[in-house]
mmCIF file of C-alpha atoms in Angstrom:
data_model
loop_
_atom_site.group_PDB
_atom_site.id
_atom_site.type_symbol
_atom_site.label_atom_id
_atom_site.label_comp_id
_atom_site.label_asym_id
_atom_site.label_seq_id
_atom_site.Cartn_x
_atom_site.Cartn_y
_atom_site.Cartn_z
ATOM 1 C CA MET A 481 -129.953 27.425 -61.881
ATOM 2 C CA GLU A 482 -130.527 26.771 -58.164
ATOM 3 C CA LEU A 483 -131.434 23.500 -56.486
ATOM 4 C CA ARG A 484 -134.500 25.053 -54.833
ATOM 5 C CA GLN A 485 -135.779 26.113 -58.257
ATOM 6 C CA LEU A 486 -135.523 22.537 -59.483
ATOM 7 C CA ILE A 487 -137.340 21.243 -56.420
ATOM 8 C CA THR A 488 -140.015 23.904 -56.887
ATOM 9 C CA PHE A 489 -140.381 23.006 -60.580
ATOM 10 C CA ARG A 490 -140.761 19.300 -59.715
ATOM 11 C CA THR A 491 -143.472 20.116 -57.132
ATOM 12 C CA VAL A 492 -145.401 22.364 -59.533
ATOM 13 C CA ALA A 493 -145.098 19.706 -62.268
ATOM 14 C CA SER A 494 -146.526 17.145 -59.840
ATOM 15 C CA THR A 495 -149.381 19.246 -58.466
ATOM 16 C CA LEU A 496 -150.070 21.397 -61.559
ATOM 17 C CA ASN A 497 -151.135 24.096 -59.128
ATOM 18 C CA PHE A 498 -148.991 26.972 -57.880
ATOM 19 C CA THR A 499 -151.008 27.393 -54.676
ATOM 20 C CA ARG A 500 -150.854 23.705 -53.808
ATOM 21 C CA ALA A 501 -147.111 23.610 -54.611
ATOM 22 C CA ALA A 502 -146.561 26.573 -52.276
ATOM 23 C CA GLU A 503 -148.371 24.697 -49.486
ATOM 24 C CA VAL A 504 -146.268 21.588 -49.988
ATOM 25 C CA LEU A 505 -143.020 23.604 -49.982
ATOM 26 C CA ASN A 506 -144.088 25.991 -47.182
ATOM 27 C CA TYR A 507 -143.624 28.985 -49.480
ATOM 28 C CA VAL A 508 -145.943 31.866 -50.277
ATOM 29 C CA PRO A 509 -147.445 31.457 -53.818
ATOM 30 C CA SER A 510 -145.588 34.513 -55.134
ATOM 31 C CA ASN A 511 -142.271 32.841 -54.195
ATOM 32 C CA VAL A 512 -143.179 29.798 -56.317
ATOM 33 C CA THR A 513 -144.222 32.005 -59.213
ATOM 34 C CA MET A 514 -140.921 33.983 -59.077
ATOM 35 C CA GLN A 515 -138.813 30.834 -58.938
ATOM 36 C CA ILE A 516 -140.545 29.292 -61.975
ATOM 37 C CA LYS A 517 -140.264 32.592 -63.906
ATOM 38 C CA ALA A 518 -136.543 32.839 -63.090
ATOM 39 C CA LEU A 519 -136.062 29.238 -64.261
ATOM 40 C CA GLU A 520 -137.961 29.909 -67.483
ATOM 41 C CA ASP A 521 -135.934 33.078 -68.088
ATOM 42 C CA GLU A 522 -132.665 31.187 -67.604
ATOM 43 C CA LEU A 523 -133.746 28.380 -69.952
ATOM 44 C CA GLY A 524 -135.333 30.745 -72.459
ATOM 45 C CA VAL A 525 -138.532 28.622 -72.767
ATOM 46 C CA ARG A 526 -141.905 28.399 -71.156
ATOM 47 C CA LEU A 527 -142.264 25.393 -68.867
ATOM 48 C CA PHE A 528 -145.968 25.791 -68.083
ATOM 49 C CA ASP A 529 -149.033 27.052 -69.939
ATOM 50 C CA ARG A 530 -152.317 28.219 -68.426
ATOM 51 C CA LEU A 531 -155.325 26.850 -70.343
ATOM 52 C CA GLY A 532 -158.176 28.665 -68.680
ATOM 53 C CA LYS A 533 -157.914 27.726 -65.017
ATOM 54 C CA GLN A 534 -155.799 24.653 -65.732
ATOM 55 C CA LEU A 535 -151.987 24.597 -65.519
ATOM 56 C CA VAL A 536 -150.234 22.222 -67.950
ATOM 57 C CA LEU A 537 -146.616 21.387 -68.791
ATOM 58 C CA THR A 538 -145.455 22.567 -72.172
ATOM 59 C CA THR A 539 -143.546 20.175 -74.429
ATOM 60 C CA ALA A 540 -140.299 21.755 -73.191
ATOM 61 C CA GLY A 541 -141.575 21.406 -69.633
ATOM 62 C CA LYS A 542 -142.248 17.709 -70.095
ATOM 63 C CA ARG A 543 -138.725 17.120 -71.481
ATOM 64 C CA PHE A 544 -137.167 19.170 -68.711
ATOM 65 C CA SER A 545 -139.186 17.303 -66.087
ATOM 66 C CA THR A 546 -137.781 13.916 -67.150
ATOM 67 C CA HIS A 547 -134.168 15.065 -66.819
ATOM 68 C CA ILE A 548 -134.735 17.003 -63.622
ATOM 69 C CA GLN A 549 -136.385 14.026 -62.013
ATOM 70 C CA SER A 550 -133.261 11.981 -62.735
ATOM 71 C CA VAL A 551 -131.071 14.681 -61.208
ATOM 72 C CA LEU A 552 -133.184 14.957 -58.074
ATOM 73 C CA ASP A 553 -133.352 11.153 -57.772
ATOM 74 C CA LYS A 554 -129.550 11.105 -57.655
ATOM 75 C CA LEU A 555 -129.602 13.753 -54.971
ATOM 76 C CA ASP A 556 -132.130 11.747 -52.954
ATOM 77 C CA GLU A 557 -129.942 8.682 -53.347
ATOM 78 C CA ALA A 558 -126.960 10.580 -52.003
ATOM 79 C CA ARG A 559 -128.997 11.863 -49.053
ATOM 80 C CA SER A 560 -130.272 8.417 -48.199
ATOM 81 C CA VAL A 561 -126.707 7.256 -47.610
ATOM 82 C CA VAL A 562 -126.362 9.614 -44.656
ATOM 83 C CA HIS A 563 -129.873 9.423 -43.239
ATOM 84 C CA ASP A 564 -131.569 6.847 -41.015
ATOM 85 C CA ASN A 565 -134.322 5.157 -42.965
ATOM 86 C CA GLU A 566 -136.532 5.231 -39.847
ATOM 87 C CA ASN A 567 -136.629 9.048 -40.103
ATOM 88 C CA LEU A 568 -137.277 9.488 -43.807
ATOM 89 C CA SER A 569 -138.157 12.898 -45.182
ATOM 90 C CA GLY A 570 -138.820 14.158 -48.701
ATOM 91 C CA THR A 571 -141.659 14.194 -51.227
ATOM 92 C CA LEU A 572 -143.531 11.331 -52.860
ATOM 93 C CA THR A 573 -145.960 11.762 -55.727
ATOM 94 C CA ILE A 574 -148.686 9.174 -56.263
ATOM 95 C CA SER A 575 -151.309 9.027 -59.042
ATOM 96 C CA ALA A 576 -154.379 6.871 -59.508
ATOM 97 C CA ASN A 577 -157.862 7.027 -60.963
ATOM 98 C CA GLU A 578 -160.915 8.086 -58.991
ATOM 99 C CA VAL A 579 -161.984 4.588 -57.944
ATOM 100 C CA ILE A 580 -158.674 3.490 -56.539
ATOM 101 C CA CYS A 581 -158.140 6.852 -54.840
ATOM 102 C CA ALA A 582 -161.485 6.653 -53.031
ATOM 103 C CA TYR A 583 -161.652 2.962 -52.177
ATOM 104 C CA ARG A 584 -158.119 1.507 -52.092
ATOM 105 C CA LEU A 585 -155.540 4.181 -51.291
ATOM 106 C CA PRO A 586 -156.752 5.848 -48.072
ATOM 107 C CA ALA A 587 -155.667 2.852 -45.975
ATOM 108 C CA VAL A 588 -152.288 2.781 -47.744
ATOM 109 C CA PHE A 589 -151.753 6.503 -47.137
ATOM 110 C CA GLN A 590 -152.695 6.049 -43.476
ATOM 111 C CA ARG A 591 -150.249 3.209 -42.920
ATOM 112 C CA PHE A 592 -147.422 4.976 -44.732
ATOM 113 C CA ARG A 593 -148.006 8.285 -42.906
ATOM 114 C CA SER A 594 -147.991 6.517 -39.520
ATOM 115 C CA ARG A 595 -144.520 5.212 -40.311
ATOM 116 C CA HIS A 596 -143.080 8.264 -42.049
ATOM 117 C CA PRO A 597 -144.889 11.449 -40.911
ATOM 118 C CA ARG A 598 -142.112 13.710 -42.240
ATOM 119 C CA VAL A 599 -142.637 12.597 -45.877
ATOM 120 C CA ARG A 600 -144.784 14.925 -47.971
ATOM 121 C CA LEU A 601 -147.363 12.920 -49.937
ATOM 122 C CA ILE A 602 -148.653 14.515 -53.139
ATOM 123 C CA PHE A 603 -151.619 12.805 -54.815
ATOM 124 C CA ARG A 604 -152.944 13.537 -58.294
ATOM 125 C CA SER A 605 -156.151 11.987 -59.650
ATOM 126 C CA VAL A 606 -155.473 11.014 -63.259
ATOM 127 C CA PRO A 607 -157.774 9.185 -65.758
ATOM 128 C CA ASN A 608 -156.848 5.495 -66.008
ATOM 129 C CA GLN A 609 -155.678 5.736 -69.648
ATOM 130 C CA GLU A 610 -153.210 8.524 -68.837
ATOM 131 C CA LEU A 611 -151.500 6.976 -65.797
ATOM 132 C CA LYS A 612 -148.641 5.251 -67.643
ATOM 133 C CA GLN A 613 -147.658 8.506 -69.289
ATOM 134 C CA THR A 614 -147.128 10.193 -65.910
ATOM 135 C CA LEU A 615 -144.415 7.632 -65.179
ATOM 136 C CA PHE A 616 -142.662 8.178 -68.483
ATOM 137 C CA GLU A 617 -142.867 11.944 -68.005
ATOM 138 C CA GLY A 618 -141.563 11.701 -64.436
ATOM 139 C CA THR A 619 -144.526 13.519 -62.892
ATOM 140 C CA ALA A 620 -145.424 10.566 -60.618
ATOM 141 C CA ASP A 621 -143.254 8.193 -58.615
ATOM 142 C CA VAL A 622 -145.799 5.383 -58.314
ATOM 143 C CA VAL A 623 -149.196 4.929 -60.001
ATOM 144 C CA PHE A 624 -152.125 2.635 -59.399
ATOM 145 C CA MET A 625 -154.156 1.398 -62.386
ATOM 146 C CA LEU A 626 -157.409 -0.498 -62.722
ATOM 147 C CA ASP A 627 -156.995 -2.688 -65.831
ATOM 148 C CA GLU A 628 -156.408 -6.135 -67.271
ATOM 149 C CA PRO A 629 -152.927 -7.524 -66.474
ATOM 150 C CA ILE A 630 -150.493 -5.015 -68.005
ATOM 151 C CA ARG A 631 -147.242 -5.865 -69.731
ATOM 152 C CA SER A 632 -144.742 -3.080 -70.425
ATOM 153 C CA SER A 633 -141.067 -3.195 -71.276
ATOM 154 C CA GLY A 634 -140.503 0.204 -69.701
ATOM 155 C CA LEU A 635 -142.545 -0.215 -66.516
ATOM 156 C CA ALA A 636 -142.532 -2.489 -63.533
ATOM 157 C CA VAL A 637 -146.138 -3.582 -62.939
ATOM 158 C CA GLU A 638 -147.383 -5.474 -59.918
ATOM 159 C CA PRO A 639 -151.004 -6.802 -59.689
ATOM 160 C CA LEU A 640 -152.291 -6.346 -56.136
ATOM 161 C CA VAL A 641 -156.032 -7.129 -55.934
ATOM 162 C CA GLU A 642 -158.446 -8.664 -58.441
ATOM 163 C CA GLU A 643 -161.482 -6.398 -58.663
ATOM 164 C CA ASN A 644 -164.931 -7.907 -59.194
ATOM 165 C CA PHE A 645 -167.290 -5.993 -61.463
ATOM 166 C CA ARG A 646 -171.077 -6.379 -61.318
ATOM 167 C CA LEU A 647 -174.251 -4.885 -62.765
ATOM 168 C CA PHE A 648 -176.220 -2.904 -60.195
ATOM 169 C CA ALA A 649 -179.751 -1.575 -60.299
ATOM 170 C CA ALA A 650 -182.209 0.108 -57.947
ATOM 171 C CA PRO A 651 -184.339 -2.312 -55.912
ATOM 172 C CA ASP A 652 -187.495 -1.328 -57.828
ATOM 173 C CA HIS A 653 -185.907 -2.005 -61.201
ATOM 174 C CA PRO A 654 -187.789 -4.866 -62.960
ATOM 175 C CA LEU A 655 -184.617 -6.967 -63.355
ATOM 176 C CA ALA A 656 -183.805 -6.621 -59.676
ATOM 177 C CA LYS A 657 -186.646 -8.956 -58.821
ATOM 178 C CA ARG A 658 -185.308 -11.808 -60.971
ATOM 179 C CA THR A 659 -183.180 -14.654 -59.621
ATOM 180 C CA VAL A 660 -181.941 -15.653 -63.120
ATOM 181 C CA LEU A 661 -181.281 -13.446 -66.102
ATOM 182 C CA GLN A 662 -180.898 -14.265 -69.765
ATOM 183 C CA LEU A 663 -179.029 -12.204 -72.312
ATOM 184 C CA GLU A 664 -182.246 -11.105 -74.035
ATOM 185 C CA ASP A 665 -183.464 -9.599 -70.749
ATOM 186 C CA PHE A 666 -181.036 -6.720 -71.283
ATOM 187 C CA HIS A 667 -182.522 -5.636 -74.622
ATOM 188 C CA GLY A 668 -183.900 -2.121 -74.331
ATOM 189 C CA GLU A 669 -182.107 -1.435 -71.066
ATOM 190 C CA VAL A 670 -179.876 1.636 -70.475
ATOM 191 C CA PHE A 671 -176.368 0.926 -69.175
ATOM 192 C CA LEU A 672 -174.553 3.482 -67.062
ATOM 193 C CA THR A 673 -170.844 3.204 -67.745
ATOM 194 C CA ASN A 674 -167.536 5.013 -67.933
ATOM 195 C CA GLU A 675 -166.659 6.793 -71.154
ATOM 196 C CA LYS A 676 -165.122 5.010 -74.106
ATOM 197 C CA GLY A 677 -161.347 4.713 -73.734
ATOM 198 C CA CYS A 678 -161.602 3.458 -70.172
ATOM 199 C CA PRO A 679 -160.016 -0.066 -70.123
ATOM 200 C CA TYR A 680 -162.803 -1.782 -68.244
ATOM 201 C CA ARG A 681 -165.454 -0.057 -70.386
ATOM 202 C CA SER A 682 -163.719 -1.633 -73.441
ATOM 203 C CA MET A 683 -163.877 -5.035 -71.705
ATOM 204 C CA PHE A 684 -167.542 -4.527 -70.962
ATOM 205 C CA ASP A 685 -168.269 -3.763 -74.607
ATOM 206 C CA ARG A 686 -166.256 -6.727 -75.735
ATOM 207 C CA SER A 687 -168.047 -9.190 -73.471
ATOM 208 C CA PHE A 688 -171.483 -8.169 -74.755
ATOM 209 C CA GLU A 689 -170.379 -8.144 -78.362
ATOM 210 C CA LYS A 690 -169.152 -11.732 -77.902
ATOM 211 C CA GLU A 691 -172.656 -12.663 -76.865
ATOM 212 C CA GLY A 692 -174.117 -11.070 -79.953
ATOM 213 C CA ILE A 693 -175.444 -7.829 -78.440
ATOM 214 C CA ASP A 694 -174.028 -4.868 -80.342
ATOM 215 C CA SER A 695 -176.825 -2.289 -80.025
ATOM 216 C CA ILE A 696 -176.567 -1.215 -76.403
ATOM 217 C CA THR A 697 -177.910 2.097 -75.112
ATOM 218 C CA TYR A 698 -175.362 3.876 -72.941
ATOM 219 C CA LEU A 699 -175.213 6.855 -70.672
ATOM 220 C CA GLU A 700 -171.532 7.655 -70.242
ATOM 221 C CA PHE A 701 -169.898 9.327 -67.248
ATOM 222 C CA GLN A 702 -166.426 10.286 -66.044
ATOM 223 C CA SER A 703 -167.329 9.645 -62.407
ATOM 224 C CA ALA A 704 -168.158 6.370 -60.685
ATOM 225 C CA GLU A 705 -170.132 8.346 -58.101
ATOM 226 C CA ALA A 706 -172.353 9.795 -60.898
ATOM 227 C CA ILE A 707 -172.944 6.307 -62.295
ATOM 228 C CA LYS A 708 -173.960 5.072 -58.846
ATOM 229 C CA GLN A 709 -176.357 7.933 -58.119
ATOM 230 C CA CYS A 710 -178.047 7.596 -61.520
ATOM 231 C CA ALA A 711 -178.615 3.864 -60.870
ATOM 232 C CA ILE A 712 -180.098 4.672 -57.450
ATOM 233 C CA SER A 713 -182.427 7.125 -59.269
ATOM 234 C CA GLU A 714 -183.566 4.264 -61.553
ATOM 235 C CA ILE A 715 -182.136 5.841 -64.728
ATOM 236 C CA GLY A 716 -180.414 2.597 -65.779
ATOM 237 C CA ILE A 717 -178.172 -0.318 -64.857
ATOM 238 C CA ALA A 718 -174.744 0.557 -63.485
ATOM 239 C CA PHE A 719 -171.552 -1.234 -64.415
ATOM 240 C CA LEU A 720 -169.149 -0.817 -61.441
ATOM 241 C CA PRO A 721 -166.522 -2.558 -59.289
ATOM 242 C CA GLU A 722 -168.093 -4.173 -56.250
ATOM 243 C CA ILE A 723 -166.007 -2.000 -53.912
ATOM 244 C CA VAL A 724 -167.720 1.141 -55.281
ATOM 245 C CA ALA A 725 -171.289 -0.015 -54.561
ATOM 246 C CA GLY A 726 -170.753 -2.068 -51.388
ATOM 247 C CA ALA A 727 -172.194 0.559 -48.986
ATOM 248 C CA GLU A 728 -175.226 1.200 -51.198
ATOM 249 C CA VAL A 729 -175.998 -2.526 -51.435
ATOM 250 C CA GLU A 730 -175.783 -2.835 -47.660
ATOM 251 C CA ARG A 731 -178.219 0.063 -47.255
ATOM 252 C CA GLY A 732 -180.588 -1.440 -49.776
ATOM 253 C CA GLU A 733 -180.202 1.436 -52.266
ATOM 254 C CA LEU A 734 -178.766 -0.863 -54.992
ATOM 255 C CA VAL A 735 -179.044 -4.556 -55.844
ATOM 256 C CA ALA A 736 -176.395 -6.638 -57.617
ATOM 257 C CA LEU A 737 -178.077 -8.337 -60.603
ATOM 258 C CA PRO A 738 -177.626 -12.118 -60.985
ATOM 259 C CA TRP A 739 -175.408 -11.822 -63.991
ATOM 260 C CA GLN A 740 -171.700 -12.619 -64.281
ATOM 261 C CA ILE A 741 -169.853 -10.755 -66.953
ATOM 262 C CA PRO A 742 -167.682 -13.322 -68.728
ATOM 263 C CA ASP A 743 -163.910 -13.018 -69.307
ATOM 264 C CA LEU A 744 -163.555 -9.865 -67.182
ATOM 265 C CA HIS A 745 -160.299 -9.982 -65.214
ATOM 266 C CA VAL A 746 -159.446 -6.580 -63.811
ATOM 267 C CA TYR A 747 -156.815 -5.874 -61.184
ATOM 268 C CA THR A 748 -155.703 -2.926 -59.092
ATOM 269 C CA GLN A 749 -152.067 -2.763 -60.211
ATOM 270 C CA MET A 750 -149.119 -0.764 -58.884
ATOM 271 C CA SER A 751 -146.496 0.467 -61.325
ATOM 272 C CA TRP A 752 -143.250 2.530 -61.479
ATOM 273 C CA HIS A 753 -140.662 3.253 -64.154
ATOM 274 C CA ASN A 754 -138.034 0.539 -64.653
ATOM 275 C CA ASP A 755 -135.253 3.066 -64.869
ATOM 276 C CA LYS A 756 -136.246 5.044 -61.793
ATOM 277 C CA TRP A 757 -134.087 4.797 -58.664
ATOM 278 C CA LEU A 758 -136.321 3.444 -55.961
ATOM 279 C CA SER A 759 -135.454 5.591 -52.985
ATOM 280 C CA PRO A 760 -136.103 4.389 -49.387
ATOM 281 C CA ILE A 761 -139.251 6.514 -49.424
ATOM 282 C CA ILE A 762 -140.594 4.856 -52.556
ATOM 283 C CA LEU A 763 -139.635 1.368 -51.361
ATOM 284 C CA SER A 764 -141.340 1.948 -48.018
ATOM 285 C CA PHE A 765 -144.493 3.145 -49.775
ATOM 286 C CA ILE A 766 -144.499 0.163 -52.128
ATOM 287 C CA GLU A 767 -144.225 -2.179 -49.100
ATOM 288 C CA ALA A 768 -147.104 -0.379 -47.319
ATOM 289 C CA ALA A 769 -149.260 -0.780 -50.421
ATOM 290 C CA ARG A 770 -148.455 -4.487 -50.641
ATOM 291 C CA GLU A 771 -149.355 -5.032 -47.033
ATOM 292 C CA VAL A 772 -152.676 -3.181 -47.183
ATOM 293 C CA MET A 773 -153.701 -4.685 -50.540
ATOM 294 C CA ALA A 774 -152.907 -8.213 -49.304
ATOM 295 C CA ILE A 775 -155.444 -7.650 -46.517
ATOM 296 C CA GLU A 776 -157.992 -6.270 -49.006
ATOM 297 C CA GLY A 777 -157.406 -9.222 -51.326
ATOM 298 C CA GLU A 778 -158.272 -11.635 -48.538
ATOM 299 C CA LYS A 779 -161.670 -9.937 -48.157
ATOM 300 C CA ASN A 780 -162.593 -10.399 -51.835
#
């Protein structure tokens, strides 16, 4: 078992794409494939399965990933002793959901890359409800979640920015002309939301149920962009974070309805595994995220 095979395995496990892993490692794709096959032959198990066009870790692959991550962390720790932190190099894997990736992380990535251009950044978009598992499986170093304040005995969780959610509609929507709304005004309306299982969708449902409305018509989407475009097309009322719809509101394509959703406290939160060694690379990234998010928080 060679060190380069373990590094290749970690990169494939992070990207779940042989071609992308080859780009990150500066290999040709066939080299990555051969290294993974040699590793699987030596271990006597399959580490990855192909489900259609999607590459996934097998159960054995997930177990192996956790232990290999620990081994490579120790190696990174040893390397950091003999390297100047101003010239960091290595690989960092970040995961977040679609909203945080599009509207919060680009500025963080830019600041971090300006300081450490030799560090390879791997980003994976992961549904909000699956992000914690990537930390436990060792397929991400740091994740960003959009949720109520999270408490976990196995994870370090740091709230960064409170996110304001609003109801948005097209300017010609009947409710967009109103300066005050009552609960009964929403009867018969179609709400454009994320799918069930999304934390803030659950909070949305809970807030309306508290007010006695339990027969809401939904159109459910996986994408915030799809929700936004359907609201612009007057299909219904969108439930979204303010950061997602800011540009459309400025252009007059959407209007924020005069309705505050009660008891909705959602934060962009940064998290990592409690038992993970925080290398200089990870610590520097965490600090960059804190700096950028502090500026964003002041704008809210």
